[in-house]
mmCIF file of C-alpha atoms in Angstrom:
data_model
loop_
_atom_site.group_PDB
_atom_site.id
_atom_site.type_symbol
_atom_site.label_atom_id
_atom_site.label_comp_id
_atom_site.label_asym_id
_atom_site.label_seq_id
_atom_site.Cartn_x
_atom_site.Cartn_y
_atom_site.Cartn_z
ATOM 1 C CA UNK A 6 40.225 9.758 15.571
ATOM 2 C CA UNK A 7 39.691 6.365 17.119
ATOM 3 C CA UNK A 8 36.653 6.099 19.349
ATOM 4 C CA UNK A 9 36.390 4.968 22.934
ATOM 5 C CA UNK A 10 37.496 1.380 23.348
ATOM 6 C CA UNK A 11 36.651 -1.027 26.135
ATOM 7 C CA UNK A 12 38.148 -4.386 26.961
ATOM 8 C CA UNK A 13 37.131 -7.059 27.326
ATOM 9 C CA UNK A 14 33.819 -6.941 25.476
ATOM 10 C CA UNK A 15 32.377 -9.960 27.243
ATOM 11 C CA UNK A 16 33.225 -11.581 30.536
ATOM 12 C CA UNK A 17 31.869 -14.447 32.595
ATOM 13 C CA UNK A 18 32.780 -14.644 36.275
ATOM 14 C CA UNK A 19 31.494 -16.477 39.322
ATOM 15 C CA UNK A 20 30.228 -15.032 42.568
ATOM 16 C CA UNK A 21 32.968 -13.908 44.911
ATOM 17 C CA UNK A 22 35.518 -13.279 42.167
ATOM 18 C CA UNK A 23 36.787 -9.875 41.226
ATOM 19 C CA UNK A 24 36.956 -8.256 37.813
ATOM 20 C CA UNK A 25 38.825 -5.381 36.164
ATOM 21 C CA UNK A 26 37.445 -3.579 33.134
ATOM 22 C CA UNK A 27 39.468 -1.219 30.988
ATOM 23 C CA UNK A 28 38.548 1.890 29.038
ATOM 24 C CA UNK A 29 40.701 3.866 26.600
ATOM 25 C CA UNK A 30 39.232 7.303 25.892
ATOM 26 C CA UNK A 31 39.385 9.264 22.668
ATOM 27 C CA UNK A 32 42.823 10.817 22.242
ATOM 28 C CA UNK A 33 42.947 14.188 23.985
ATOM 29 C CA UNK A 34 39.984 13.463 26.246
ATOM 30 C CA UNK A 35 40.796 13.816 29.925
ATOM 31 C CA UNK A 36 37.502 12.853 31.523
ATOM 32 C CA UNK A 37 36.248 9.273 31.774
ATOM 33 C CA UNK A 38 32.916 8.278 33.303
ATOM 34 C CA UNK A 39 31.598 4.797 34.019
ATOM 35 C CA UNK A 40 27.982 3.636 33.894
ATOM 36 C CA UNK A 41 26.142 0.431 34.660
ATOM 37 C CA UNK A 42 23.072 -0.707 32.814
ATOM 38 C CA UNK A 43 20.893 -3.554 34.067
ATOM 39 C CA UNK A 44 17.627 -4.752 32.489
ATOM 40 C CA UNK A 45 14.797 -2.336 33.222
ATOM 41 C CA UNK A 46 17.138 0.306 34.620
ATOM 42 C CA UNK A 47 18.516 3.350 32.939
ATOM 43 C CA UNK A 48 22.197 3.998 32.804
ATOM 44 C CA UNK A 49 23.386 4.370 36.386
ATOM 45 C CA UNK A 50 26.393 6.586 37.025
ATOM 46 C CA UNK A 51 29.283 4.898 38.789
ATOM 47 C CA UNK A 52 32.070 7.472 38.848
ATOM 48 C CA UNK A 53 33.932 10.088 36.855
ATOM 49 C CA UNK A 54 37.670 10.608 36.653
ATOM 50 C CA UNK A 55 39.405 13.710 35.382
ATOM 51 C CA UNK A 56 43.169 14.084 35.252
ATOM 52 C CA UNK A 57 43.649 11.012 37.457
ATOM 53 C CA UNK A 58 41.303 12.319 40.174
ATOM 54 C CA UNK A 59 37.855 11.014 40.984
ATOM 55 C CA UNK A 60 35.486 13.944 40.478
ATOM 56 C CA UNK A 61 32.134 12.371 41.255
ATOM 57 C CA UNK A 62 30.822 9.090 42.557
ATOM 58 C CA UNK A 63 27.425 7.439 42.201
ATOM 59 C CA UNK A 64 25.512 5.437 44.784
ATOM 60 C CA UNK A 65 27.304 2.149 44.510
ATOM 61 C CA UNK A 66 28.904 0.072 47.263
ATOM 62 C CA UNK A 67 32.614 0.256 47.974
ATOM 63 C CA UNK A 68 33.132 -2.988 46.029
ATOM 64 C CA UNK A 69 33.093 -0.780 42.934
ATOM 65 C CA UNK A 70 36.260 1.229 42.478
ATOM 66 C CA UNK A 71 38.160 2.825 39.680
ATOM 67 C CA UNK A 72 41.239 4.707 38.737
ATOM 68 C CA UNK A 73 42.655 6.744 35.920
ATOM 69 C CA UNK A 74 46.188 6.728 34.622
ATOM 70 C CA UNK A 75 48.325 9.599 33.382
ATOM 71 C CA UNK A 76 47.440 8.728 29.766
ATOM 72 C CA UNK A 77 43.728 9.083 30.697
ATOM 73 C CA UNK A 78 43.044 5.378 30.348
ATOM 74 C CA UNK A 79 40.769 4.182 33.116
ATOM 75 C CA UNK A 80 40.065 0.925 34.869
ATOM 76 C CA UNK A 81 37.100 -0.133 36.902
ATOM 77 C CA UNK A 82 37.305 -2.900 39.477
ATOM 78 C CA UNK A 83 34.508 -4.829 41.110
ATOM 79 C CA UNK A 84 35.483 -7.065 44.024
ATOM 80 C CA UNK A 85 33.482 -9.898 45.573
ATOM 81 C CA UNK A 86 31.129 -10.151 42.626
ATOM 82 C CA UNK A 87 27.419 -10.701 43.244
ATOM 83 C CA UNK A 88 24.806 -12.031 40.829
ATOM 84 C CA UNK A 89 23.265 -8.554 40.665
ATOM 85 C CA UNK A 90 26.489 -7.154 39.215
ATOM 86 C CA UNK A 91 25.628 -8.821 35.902
ATOM 87 C CA UNK A 92 25.218 -5.839 33.612
ATOM 88 C CA UNK A 93 26.518 -3.879 30.684
ATOM 89 C CA UNK A 94 29.282 -1.525 31.813
ATOM 90 C CA UNK A 95 29.822 1.509 29.624
ATOM 91 C CA UNK A 96 32.520 4.079 29.793
ATOM 92 C CA UNK A 97 32.339 7.490 28.208
ATOM 93 C CA UNK A 98 34.981 10.110 27.599
ATOM 94 C CA UNK A 99 34.863 13.856 27.136
ATOM 95 C CA UNK A 100 37.479 16.533 26.634
ATOM 96 C CA UNK A 101 36.784 18.262 29.927
ATOM 97 C CA UNK A 102 34.612 17.638 32.928
ATOM 98 C CA UNK A 103 31.475 19.762 32.946
ATOM 99 C CA UNK A 104 27.771 19.983 32.270
ATOM 100 C CA UNK A 105 28.150 21.092 28.651
ATOM 101 C CA UNK A 106 30.568 18.389 27.674
ATOM 102 C CA UNK A 107 29.320 15.811 25.191
ATOM 103 C CA UNK A 108 30.212 12.319 26.316
ATOM 104 C CA UNK A 109 31.362 9.752 23.785
ATOM 105 C CA UNK A 110 30.516 6.208 24.743
ATOM 106 C CA UNK A 111 32.434 3.004 24.190
ATOM 107 C CA UNK A 112 30.832 -0.275 23.098
ATOM 108 C CA UNK A 113 30.604 -1.584 26.653
ATOM 109 C CA UNK A 114 31.693 -4.674 28.534
ATOM 110 C CA UNK A 115 28.965 -7.208 29.173
ATOM 111 C CA UNK A 116 29.594 -8.957 32.475
ATOM 112 C CA UNK A 117 27.778 -12.104 33.490
ATOM 113 C CA UNK A 118 28.153 -13.323 37.057
ATOM 114 C CA UNK A 119 27.201 -16.943 37.677
ATOM 115 C CA UNK B 7 17.088 11.932 44.589
ATOM 116 C CA UNK B 8 17.151 13.279 41.035
ATOM 117 C CA UNK B 9 14.401 11.810 38.870
ATOM 118 C CA UNK B 10 14.423 11.926 35.103
ATOM 119 C CA UNK B 11 11.278 10.499 33.515
ATOM 120 C CA UNK B 12 10.738 9.651 29.881
ATOM 121 C CA UNK B 13 7.491 8.862 28.134
ATOM 122 C CA UNK B 14 6.282 6.856 26.446
ATOM 123 C CA UNK B 15 8.389 3.812 27.341
ATOM 124 C CA UNK B 16 8.036 2.501 23.811
ATOM 125 C CA UNK B 17 6.531 3.557 20.548
ATOM 126 C CA UNK B 18 5.819 1.748 17.295
ATOM 127 C CA UNK B 19 5.187 3.908 14.225
ATOM 128 C CA UNK B 20 5.039 3.441 10.479
ATOM 129 C CA UNK B 21 7.641 4.802 8.114
ATOM 130 C CA UNK B 22 6.823 8.410 7.283
ATOM 131 C CA UNK B 23 5.023 9.108 10.573
ATOM 132 C CA UNK B 24 6.208 11.988 12.687
ATOM 133 C CA UNK B 25 6.591 11.328 16.381
ATOM 134 C CA UNK B 26 7.642 12.955 19.601
ATOM 135 C CA UNK B 27 8.583 11.940 23.121
ATOM 136 C CA UNK B 28 8.971 13.678 26.424
ATOM 137 C CA UNK B 29 11.693 13.984 29.023
ATOM 138 C CA UNK B 30 10.805 15.434 32.458
ATOM 139 C CA UNK B 31 13.445 16.590 34.906
ATOM 140 C CA UNK B 32 13.770 18.705 38.053
ATOM 141 C CA UNK B 33 13.212 22.356 37.156
ATOM 142 C CA UNK B 34 15.361 23.755 39.971
ATOM 143 C CA UNK B 35 19.137 24.213 39.629
ATOM 144 C CA UNK B 36 19.160 23.403 35.956
ATOM 145 C CA UNK B 37 22.562 22.946 34.292
ATOM 146 C CA UNK B 38 22.079 21.075 31.034
ATOM 147 C CA UNK B 39 20.010 18.408 29.332
ATOM 148 C CA UNK B 40 21.528 15.860 27.000
ATOM 149 C CA UNK B 41 19.786 13.683 24.399
ATOM 150 C CA UNK B 42 21.328 10.449 23.153
ATOM 151 C CA UNK B 43 20.316 7.846 20.585
ATOM 152 C CA UNK B 44 21.191 4.237 21.352
ATOM 153 C CA UNK B 45 20.848 1.729 18.555
ATOM 154 C CA UNK B 46 20.910 -1.973 19.352
ATOM 155 C CA UNK B 47 24.432 -3.417 19.476
ATOM 156 C CA UNK B 48 25.980 0.060 19.202
ATOM 157 C CA UNK B 49 27.164 2.730 21.636
ATOM 158 C CA UNK B 50 24.942 5.607 22.752
ATOM 159 C CA UNK B 51 25.453 8.531 20.387
ATOM 160 C CA UNK B 52 25.067 12.143 21.444
ATOM 161 C CA UNK B 53 22.321 14.109 19.696
ATOM 162 C CA UNK B 54 22.017 17.400 21.564
ATOM 163 C CA UNK B 55 23.224 19.293 24.609
ATOM 164 C CA UNK B 56 20.665 21.896 25.652
ATOM 165 C CA UNK B 57 21.199 24.608 28.192
ATOM 166 C CA UNK B 58 18.899 27.603 27.747
ATOM 167 C CA UNK B 59 15.177 27.839 28.381
ATOM 168 C CA UNK B 60 13.455 27.966 25.006
ATOM 169 C CA UNK B 61 16.428 26.312 23.283
ATOM 170 C CA UNK B 62 15.578 24.525 20.075
ATOM 171 C CA UNK B 63 18.127 22.279 18.371
ATOM 172 C CA UNK B 64 17.928 20.432 15.088
ATOM 173 C CA UNK B 65 19.894 17.667 13.417
ATOM 174 C CA UNK B 66 18.413 16.523 10.122
ATOM 175 C CA UNK B 67 14.894 15.263 10.792
ATOM 176 C CA UNK B 68 15.371 15.270 14.556
ATOM 177 C CA UNK B 69 14.766 18.330 16.691
ATOM 178 C CA UNK B 70 14.429 19.053 20.393
ATOM 179 C CA UNK B 71 13.005 21.817 22.534
ATOM 180 C CA UNK B 72 13.688 22.724 26.138
ATOM 181 C CA UNK B 73 11.559 24.262 28.885
ATOM 182 C CA UNK B 74 13.665 24.635 32.017
ATOM 183 C CA UNK B 75 10.996 26.520 33.976
ATOM 184 C CA UNK B 76 8.558 23.624 33.877
ATOM 185 C CA UNK B 77 11.196 20.900 33.594
ATOM 186 C CA UNK B 78 10.584 19.181 30.285
ATOM 187 C CA UNK B 79 12.128 18.622 26.884
ATOM 188 C CA UNK B 80 10.522 17.238 23.746
ATOM 189 C CA UNK B 81 12.302 15.276 21.036
ATOM 190 C CA UNK B 82 10.632 15.275 17.599
ATOM 191 C CA UNK B 83 11.333 13.062 14.632
ATOM 192 C CA UNK B 84 9.820 14.179 11.353
ATOM 193 C CA UNK B 85 9.038 11.529 8.737
ATOM 194 C CA UNK B 86 10.396 8.562 10.725
ATOM 195 C CA UNK B 87 12.554 6.067 8.859
ATOM 196 C CA UNK B 88 13.389 2.461 9.841
ATOM 197 C CA UNK B 89 16.954 3.583 10.608
ATOM 198 C CA UNK B 90 15.539 5.855 13.335
ATOM 199 C CA UNK B 91 14.648 2.723 15.320
ATOM 200 C CA UNK B 92 16.585 3.049 18.570
ATOM 201 C CA UNK B 93 16.230 3.933 22.226
ATOM 202 C CA UNK B 94 16.286 7.672 22.827
ATOM 203 C CA UNK B 95 17.733 8.689 26.162
ATOM 204 C CA UNK B 96 17.692 12.015 27.899
ATOM 205 C CA UNK B 97 20.051 12.865 30.724
ATOM 206 C CA UNK B 98 19.941 15.708 33.225
ATOM 207 C CA UNK B 99 23.336 17.069 34.060
ATOM 208 C CA UNK B 100 24.246 18.418 37.437
ATOM 209 C CA UNK B 101 27.469 17.115 38.979
ATOM 210 C CA UNK B 102 26.896 13.987 36.941
ATOM 211 C CA UNK B 103 24.625 12.771 34.159
ATOM 212 C CA UNK B 104 21.368 11.254 35.433
ATOM 213 C CA UNK B 105 19.694 9.265 32.675
ATOM 214 C CA UNK B 106 16.061 8.475 32.099
ATOM 215 C CA UNK B 107 15.135 4.917 31.181
ATOM 216 C CA UNK B 108 14.576 5.897 27.569
ATOM 217 C CA UNK B 109 11.917 5.706 24.898
ATOM 218 C CA UNK B 110 12.277 2.694 22.620
ATOM 219 C CA UNK B 111 11.201 3.620 19.080
ATOM 220 C CA UNK B 112 10.442 1.054 16.411
ATOM 221 C CA UNK B 113 9.766 2.296 12.890
ATOM 222 C CA UNK B 114 8.223 -0.267 10.544
ATOM 223 C CA UNK B 115 8.700 0.003 6.777
#
């Protein structure tokens, strides 16, 4: 089975722009979660989608949004980019949504905001 | 605010050494604890999902134990090899996964 894929892998944007990141989960997985990692910080949870519905949301401003499509692919959007949004964005998929579910991570999108 | 602490922050050992690190988490309302290994330039890879107090899981030379009453988990690596060099993350699962900042392990040949 193909793993989790994320596009693009690298992105450079300027402050004020917006960006859309894409995540394709493992075939058959219905849950997709997004995380942000910045230097010195652990992985910070952004949100989780399951069957096109947002299940949980982390403590991020409303500039961060996401959605999931009927084929389980997910997109994350960040509007009005700030310098502090420079980070590695990881998505992870699992078959179901729940505490026992192993999450399988993609390679990440590295975003640099200038 | 859920706090997951990992110690030490980093560790440098010689090939063949055995090592262990700690993950501390809230002991109330426990659901599950996950361990991941994250090698440089790769994706985090799941090692274990632990749910029961006293749980002990093993995968090759890596094992983990869980104490939900006191809120800690240990990860052990027996006979460390250079390929074990990675950041080891634990994550406490409630409605969402809350990750610690990891223990960065470097194993020198």
